[in-house]
Coordinates of C-alpha atoms in Angstrom, one line a residue:
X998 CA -6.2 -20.9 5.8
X999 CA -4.8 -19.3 2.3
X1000 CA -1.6 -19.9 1.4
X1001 CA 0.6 -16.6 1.7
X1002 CA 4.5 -16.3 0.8
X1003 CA 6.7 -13.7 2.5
X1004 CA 8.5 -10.8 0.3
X1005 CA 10.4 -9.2 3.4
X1006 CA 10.8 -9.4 6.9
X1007 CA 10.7 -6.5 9.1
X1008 CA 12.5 -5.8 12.4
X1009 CA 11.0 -3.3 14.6
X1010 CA 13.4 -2.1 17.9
X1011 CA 12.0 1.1 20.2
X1012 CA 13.6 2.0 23.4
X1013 CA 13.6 5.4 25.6
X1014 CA 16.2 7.6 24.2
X1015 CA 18.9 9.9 26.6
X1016 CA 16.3 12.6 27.9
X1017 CA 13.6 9.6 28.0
X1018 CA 15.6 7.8 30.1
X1019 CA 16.8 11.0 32.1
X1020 CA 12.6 11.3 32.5
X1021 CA 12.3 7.6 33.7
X1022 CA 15.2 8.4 36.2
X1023 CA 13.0 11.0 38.0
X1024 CA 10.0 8.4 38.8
X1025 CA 12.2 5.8 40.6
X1026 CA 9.4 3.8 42.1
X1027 CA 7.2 4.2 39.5
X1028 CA 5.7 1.4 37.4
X1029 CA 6.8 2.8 34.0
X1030 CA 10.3 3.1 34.9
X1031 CA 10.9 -0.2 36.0
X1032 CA 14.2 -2.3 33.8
X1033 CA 14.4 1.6 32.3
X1034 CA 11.0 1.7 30.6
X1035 CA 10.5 -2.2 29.7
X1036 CA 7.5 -2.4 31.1
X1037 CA 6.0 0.0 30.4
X1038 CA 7.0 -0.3 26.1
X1039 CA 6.0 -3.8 27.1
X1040 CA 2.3 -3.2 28.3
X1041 CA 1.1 -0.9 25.5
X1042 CA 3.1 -2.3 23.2
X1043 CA -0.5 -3.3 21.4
X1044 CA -0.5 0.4 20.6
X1045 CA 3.1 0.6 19.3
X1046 CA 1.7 -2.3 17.3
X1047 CA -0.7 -1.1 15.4
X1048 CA 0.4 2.4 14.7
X1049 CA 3.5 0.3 13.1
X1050 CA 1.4 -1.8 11.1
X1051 CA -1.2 1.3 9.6
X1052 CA 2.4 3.4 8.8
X1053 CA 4.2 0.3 7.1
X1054 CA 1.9 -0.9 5.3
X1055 CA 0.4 2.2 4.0
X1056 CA 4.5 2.9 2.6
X1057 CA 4.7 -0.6 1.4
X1058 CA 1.3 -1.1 -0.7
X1059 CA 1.7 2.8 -2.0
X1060 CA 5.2 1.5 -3.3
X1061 CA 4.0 -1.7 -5.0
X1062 CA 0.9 0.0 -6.1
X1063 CA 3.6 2.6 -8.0
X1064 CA 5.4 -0.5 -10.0
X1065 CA 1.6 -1.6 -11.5
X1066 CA 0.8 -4.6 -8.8
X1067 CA -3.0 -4.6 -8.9
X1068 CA -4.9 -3.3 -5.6
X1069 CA -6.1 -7.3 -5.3
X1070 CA -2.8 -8.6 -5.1
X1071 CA -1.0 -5.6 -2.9
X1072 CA 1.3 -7.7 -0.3
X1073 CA 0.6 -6.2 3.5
X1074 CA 1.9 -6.0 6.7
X1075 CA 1.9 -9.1 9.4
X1076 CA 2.9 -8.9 12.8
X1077 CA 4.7 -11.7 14.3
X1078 CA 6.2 -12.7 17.5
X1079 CA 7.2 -9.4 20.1
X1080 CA 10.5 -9.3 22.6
X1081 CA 10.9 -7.3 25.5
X1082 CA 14.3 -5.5 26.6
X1083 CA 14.0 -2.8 24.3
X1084 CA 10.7 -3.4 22.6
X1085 CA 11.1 -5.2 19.9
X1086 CA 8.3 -6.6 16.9
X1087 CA 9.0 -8.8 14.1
X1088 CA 6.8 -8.5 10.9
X1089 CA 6.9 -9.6 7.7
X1090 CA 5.3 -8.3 3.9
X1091 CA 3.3 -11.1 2.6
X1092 CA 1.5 -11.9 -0.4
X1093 CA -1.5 -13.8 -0.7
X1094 CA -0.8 -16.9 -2.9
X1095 CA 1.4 -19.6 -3.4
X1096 CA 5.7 -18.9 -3.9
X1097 CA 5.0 -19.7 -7.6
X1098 CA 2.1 -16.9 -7.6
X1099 CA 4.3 -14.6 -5.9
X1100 CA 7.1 -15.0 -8.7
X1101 CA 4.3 -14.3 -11.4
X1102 CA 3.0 -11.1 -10.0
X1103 CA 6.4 -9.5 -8.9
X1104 CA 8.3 -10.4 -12.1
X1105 CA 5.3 -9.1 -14.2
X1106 CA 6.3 -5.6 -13.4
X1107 CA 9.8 -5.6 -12.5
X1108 CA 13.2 -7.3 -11.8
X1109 CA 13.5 -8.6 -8.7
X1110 CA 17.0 -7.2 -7.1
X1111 CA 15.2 -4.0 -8.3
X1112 CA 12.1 -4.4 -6.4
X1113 CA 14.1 -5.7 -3.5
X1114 CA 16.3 -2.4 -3.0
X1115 CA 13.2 -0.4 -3.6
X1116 CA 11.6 -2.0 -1.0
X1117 CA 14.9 -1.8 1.8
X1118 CA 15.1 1.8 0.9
X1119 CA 11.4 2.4 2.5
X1120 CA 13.0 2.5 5.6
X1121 CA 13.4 6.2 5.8
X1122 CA 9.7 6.8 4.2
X1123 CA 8.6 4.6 7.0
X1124 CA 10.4 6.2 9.9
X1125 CA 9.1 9.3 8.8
X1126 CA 5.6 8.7 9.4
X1127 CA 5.8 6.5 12.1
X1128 CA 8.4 7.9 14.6
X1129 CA 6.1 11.0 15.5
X1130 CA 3.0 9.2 15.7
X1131 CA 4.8 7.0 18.2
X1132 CA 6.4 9.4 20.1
X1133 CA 2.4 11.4 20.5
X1134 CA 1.5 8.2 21.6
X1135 CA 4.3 7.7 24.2
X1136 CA 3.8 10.7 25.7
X1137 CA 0.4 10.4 26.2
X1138 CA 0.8 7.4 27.7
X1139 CA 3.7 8.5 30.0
X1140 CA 1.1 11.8 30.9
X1141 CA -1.9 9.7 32.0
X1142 CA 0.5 7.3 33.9
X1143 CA 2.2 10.1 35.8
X1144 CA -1.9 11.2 37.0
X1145 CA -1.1 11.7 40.8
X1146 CA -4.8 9.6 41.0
X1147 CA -2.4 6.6 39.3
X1148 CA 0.8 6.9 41.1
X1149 CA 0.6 8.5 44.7
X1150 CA -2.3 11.0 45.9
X1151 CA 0.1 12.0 48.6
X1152 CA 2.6 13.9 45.8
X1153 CA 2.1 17.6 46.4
X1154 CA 4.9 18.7 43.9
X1155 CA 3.8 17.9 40.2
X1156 CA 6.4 16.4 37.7
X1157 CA 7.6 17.9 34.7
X1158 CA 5.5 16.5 31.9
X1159 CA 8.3 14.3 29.9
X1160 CA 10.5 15.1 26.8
X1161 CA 8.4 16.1 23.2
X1162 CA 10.3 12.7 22.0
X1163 CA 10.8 10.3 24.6
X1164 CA 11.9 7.1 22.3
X1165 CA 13.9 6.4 19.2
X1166 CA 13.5 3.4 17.1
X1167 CA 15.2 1.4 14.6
X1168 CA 14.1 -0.4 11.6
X1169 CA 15.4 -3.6 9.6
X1170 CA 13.6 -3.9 6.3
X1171 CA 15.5 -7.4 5.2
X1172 CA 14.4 -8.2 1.4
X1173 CA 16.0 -11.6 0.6
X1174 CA 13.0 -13.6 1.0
X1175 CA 11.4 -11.3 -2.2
X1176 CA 14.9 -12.2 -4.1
X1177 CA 14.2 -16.2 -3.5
X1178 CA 11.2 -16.5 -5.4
X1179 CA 11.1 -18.9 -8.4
X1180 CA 8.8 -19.7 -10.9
X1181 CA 9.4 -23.7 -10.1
X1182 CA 6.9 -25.1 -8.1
X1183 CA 8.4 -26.3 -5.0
X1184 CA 8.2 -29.4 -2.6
X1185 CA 9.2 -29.0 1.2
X1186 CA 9.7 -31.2 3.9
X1187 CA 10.3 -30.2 7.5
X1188 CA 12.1 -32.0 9.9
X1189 CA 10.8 -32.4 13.6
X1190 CA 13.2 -34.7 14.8
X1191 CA 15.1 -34.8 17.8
X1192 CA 17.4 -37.9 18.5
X1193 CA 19.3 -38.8 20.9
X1194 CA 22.3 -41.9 21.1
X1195 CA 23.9 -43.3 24.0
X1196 CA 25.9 -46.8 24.5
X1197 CA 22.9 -48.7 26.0
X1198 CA 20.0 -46.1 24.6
X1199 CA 18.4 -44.8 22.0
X1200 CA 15.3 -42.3 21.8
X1201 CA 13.3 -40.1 19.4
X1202 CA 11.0 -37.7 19.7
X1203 CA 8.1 -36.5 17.4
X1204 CA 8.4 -32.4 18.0
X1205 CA 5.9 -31.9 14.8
X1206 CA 2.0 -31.6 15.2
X1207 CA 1.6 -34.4 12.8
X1208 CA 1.9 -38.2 13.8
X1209 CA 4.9 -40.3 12.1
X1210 CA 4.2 -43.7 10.4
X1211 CA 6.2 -46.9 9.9
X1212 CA 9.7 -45.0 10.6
X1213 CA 12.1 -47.2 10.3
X1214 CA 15.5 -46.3 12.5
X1215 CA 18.9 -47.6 11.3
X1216 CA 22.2 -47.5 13.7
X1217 CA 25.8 -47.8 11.9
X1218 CA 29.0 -47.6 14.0
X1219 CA 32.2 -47.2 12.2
X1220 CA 35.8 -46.2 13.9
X1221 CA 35.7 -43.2 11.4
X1222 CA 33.0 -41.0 10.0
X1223 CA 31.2 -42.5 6.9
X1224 CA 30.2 -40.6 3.4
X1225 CA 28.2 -43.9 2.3
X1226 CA 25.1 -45.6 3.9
X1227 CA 23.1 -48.2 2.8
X1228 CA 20.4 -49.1 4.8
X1229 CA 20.8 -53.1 4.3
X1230 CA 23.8 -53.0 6.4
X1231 CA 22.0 -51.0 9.5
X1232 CA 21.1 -52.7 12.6
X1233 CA 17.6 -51.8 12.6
X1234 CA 14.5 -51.6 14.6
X1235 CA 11.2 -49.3 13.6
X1236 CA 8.8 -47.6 15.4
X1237 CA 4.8 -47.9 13.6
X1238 CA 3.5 -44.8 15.1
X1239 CA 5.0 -41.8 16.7
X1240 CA 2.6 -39.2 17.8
X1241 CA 2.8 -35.6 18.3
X1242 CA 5.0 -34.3 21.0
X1243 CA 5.6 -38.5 21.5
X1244 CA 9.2 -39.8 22.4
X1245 CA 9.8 -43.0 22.6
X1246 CA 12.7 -44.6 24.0
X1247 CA 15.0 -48.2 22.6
X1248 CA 17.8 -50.2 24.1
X1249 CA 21.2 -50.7 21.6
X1250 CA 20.0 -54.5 21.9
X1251 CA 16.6 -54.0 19.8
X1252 CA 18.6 -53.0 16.9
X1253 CA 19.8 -56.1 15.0
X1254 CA 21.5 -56.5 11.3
X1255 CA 20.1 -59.2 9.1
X1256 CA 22.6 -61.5 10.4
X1257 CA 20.3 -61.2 13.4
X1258 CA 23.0 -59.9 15.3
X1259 CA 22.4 -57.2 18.1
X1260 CA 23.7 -53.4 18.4
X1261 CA 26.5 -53.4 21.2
X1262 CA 28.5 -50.0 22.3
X1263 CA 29.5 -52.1 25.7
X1264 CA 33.2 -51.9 24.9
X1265 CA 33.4 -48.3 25.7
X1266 CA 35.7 -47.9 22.8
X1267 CA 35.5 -44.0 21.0
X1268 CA 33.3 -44.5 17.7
X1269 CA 31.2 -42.4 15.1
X1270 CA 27.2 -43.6 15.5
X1271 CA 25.1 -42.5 12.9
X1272 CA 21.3 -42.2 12.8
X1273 CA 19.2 -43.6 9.6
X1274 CA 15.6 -42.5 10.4
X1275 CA 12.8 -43.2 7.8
X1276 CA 9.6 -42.5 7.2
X1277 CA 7.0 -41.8 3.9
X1278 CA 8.0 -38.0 3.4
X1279 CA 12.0 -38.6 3.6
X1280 CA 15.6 -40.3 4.9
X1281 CA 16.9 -38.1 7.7
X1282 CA 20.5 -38.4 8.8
X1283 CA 21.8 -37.8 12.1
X1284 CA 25.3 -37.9 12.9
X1285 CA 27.0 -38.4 16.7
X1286 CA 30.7 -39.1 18.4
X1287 CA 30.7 -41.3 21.5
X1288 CA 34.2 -40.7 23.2
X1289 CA 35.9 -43.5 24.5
X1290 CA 34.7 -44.4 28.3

């Protein structure tokens, strides 16, 4: 997969506005008005979707194409994960290209922070085109929904067809990720750890797709919290492989210091634990407070 770095993130919210919902209220048992229109933003919301997408994007690429980015390098439009309550869609503006390419091309043509607060204020330009597109497709939804042939043959009355604009929307343009680029090439780890301490137990889980190697886990206790750790002084144990989605679980008594002597929490006295967990990528730190039993 090619590497792509994110400019701006993009929060997308629609829900059925007063005379929408004043609609909705007149199909009680209807489908479409069940948790006041959820359900039914929810089950086309592949069409919401995509008329986002084409409208965004088509603002976006116009705009960067204006500052002299060439058409083989215009960022575009991503959709991400969707909610339901109101609809809602998060997207972001990507670039193809590593963080460091991304710096090159955007700095070639203008200053960041100015880029950045051009690209917030394409809200409105956005909006613009979008909102009635959305609301045509609403309705036309809402129309073929409300077919007698779809909802009860038995209705002898017809409804009124519903409002010109049944739904409002909102829209988040956030720009910080396109004021974060650097020309440094960067290093990342990420952490996929979860631990977890009590006086006769300790475990560790793998919540990363990748196996961990030779992680070697060191336990301190100290009556106060520490700002220095070395890990010669740990009582220590280690764990050779750790597998995907693995946890695997120690007693305090497999930990021992070089004196060969064990890791004991039996006294039930209050004291700060803290978590040394190593492997080839990094030291990860993990802090906890057992209260006295």
């Amino acid at each position: 997969m090619d590497k792509t770095t994110i400019l701006a993130r993009l929060r997308l919210t629609i829900d059925f506005d007063r005379a929408g919902q004043r609609w909705l209220q007149q199909h009680p048992d209807a489908w479409f008005a069940r948790d006041e229109g959820a359900s039914f933003l929810s089950e086309f919301g592949h069409t919401w979707e995509a008329l986002f997408i084409e409208s965004a994007q088509a603002e976006i690429r116009s705009y960067f194409s204006s500052l002299g980015i060439p058409d083989d390098n215009l960022p575009f439009v991503k959709a991400g994960e969707r909610y339901q309550g109101s609809w809602i869609l998060e997207a972001a503006v990507v670039l193809c290209g590593t963080v460091g390419t991304a710096y090159t091309i955007m700095k070639g043509v203008s200053e960041l922070p100015d880029m950045a607060e051009g690209l917030t204020k394409l809200k409105k330009q956005i909006v613009r085109r979008f909102q009635p597109q959305l609301n045509s497709a609403v309705r036309e939804r809402l129309i073929q929904s409300t077919n007698p042939e779809s909802v009860n043959k038995l209705e002898l009355k017809p409804s009124p067809p519903p409002p010109p604009n049944p739904v409002t929307i909102d829209l988040v343009i956030d720009a910080r990720p396109l004021l974060s680029l650097t020309p440094a090439l960067m290093k990342a780890h990420r952490v996929h750890l979860s631990i977890a301490i009590s006086r006769d137990s300790f475990s560790l889980e793998n919540l990363g797709e990748e196996p961990m190697r030779n992680v070697q886990v060191g336990l301190f206790r100290s009556k106060t919290g520490r700002h220095e750790w070395r890990f010669q002084d740990a009582y220590a144990s280690e764990v050779l492989v750790l597998s995907p989605k693995q946890t695997v679980a120690k007693r305090l008594d497999e930990f021992r210091d070089p004196r060969g002597d064990v890791f004991d929490m039996s006294d039930g006295e209050a004291a700060h634990v803290d978590c040394w967990v190593q492997d080839f990528h990094g030291i990860y730190l993990f802090q906890f407070f057992l209260e006295q039993e």
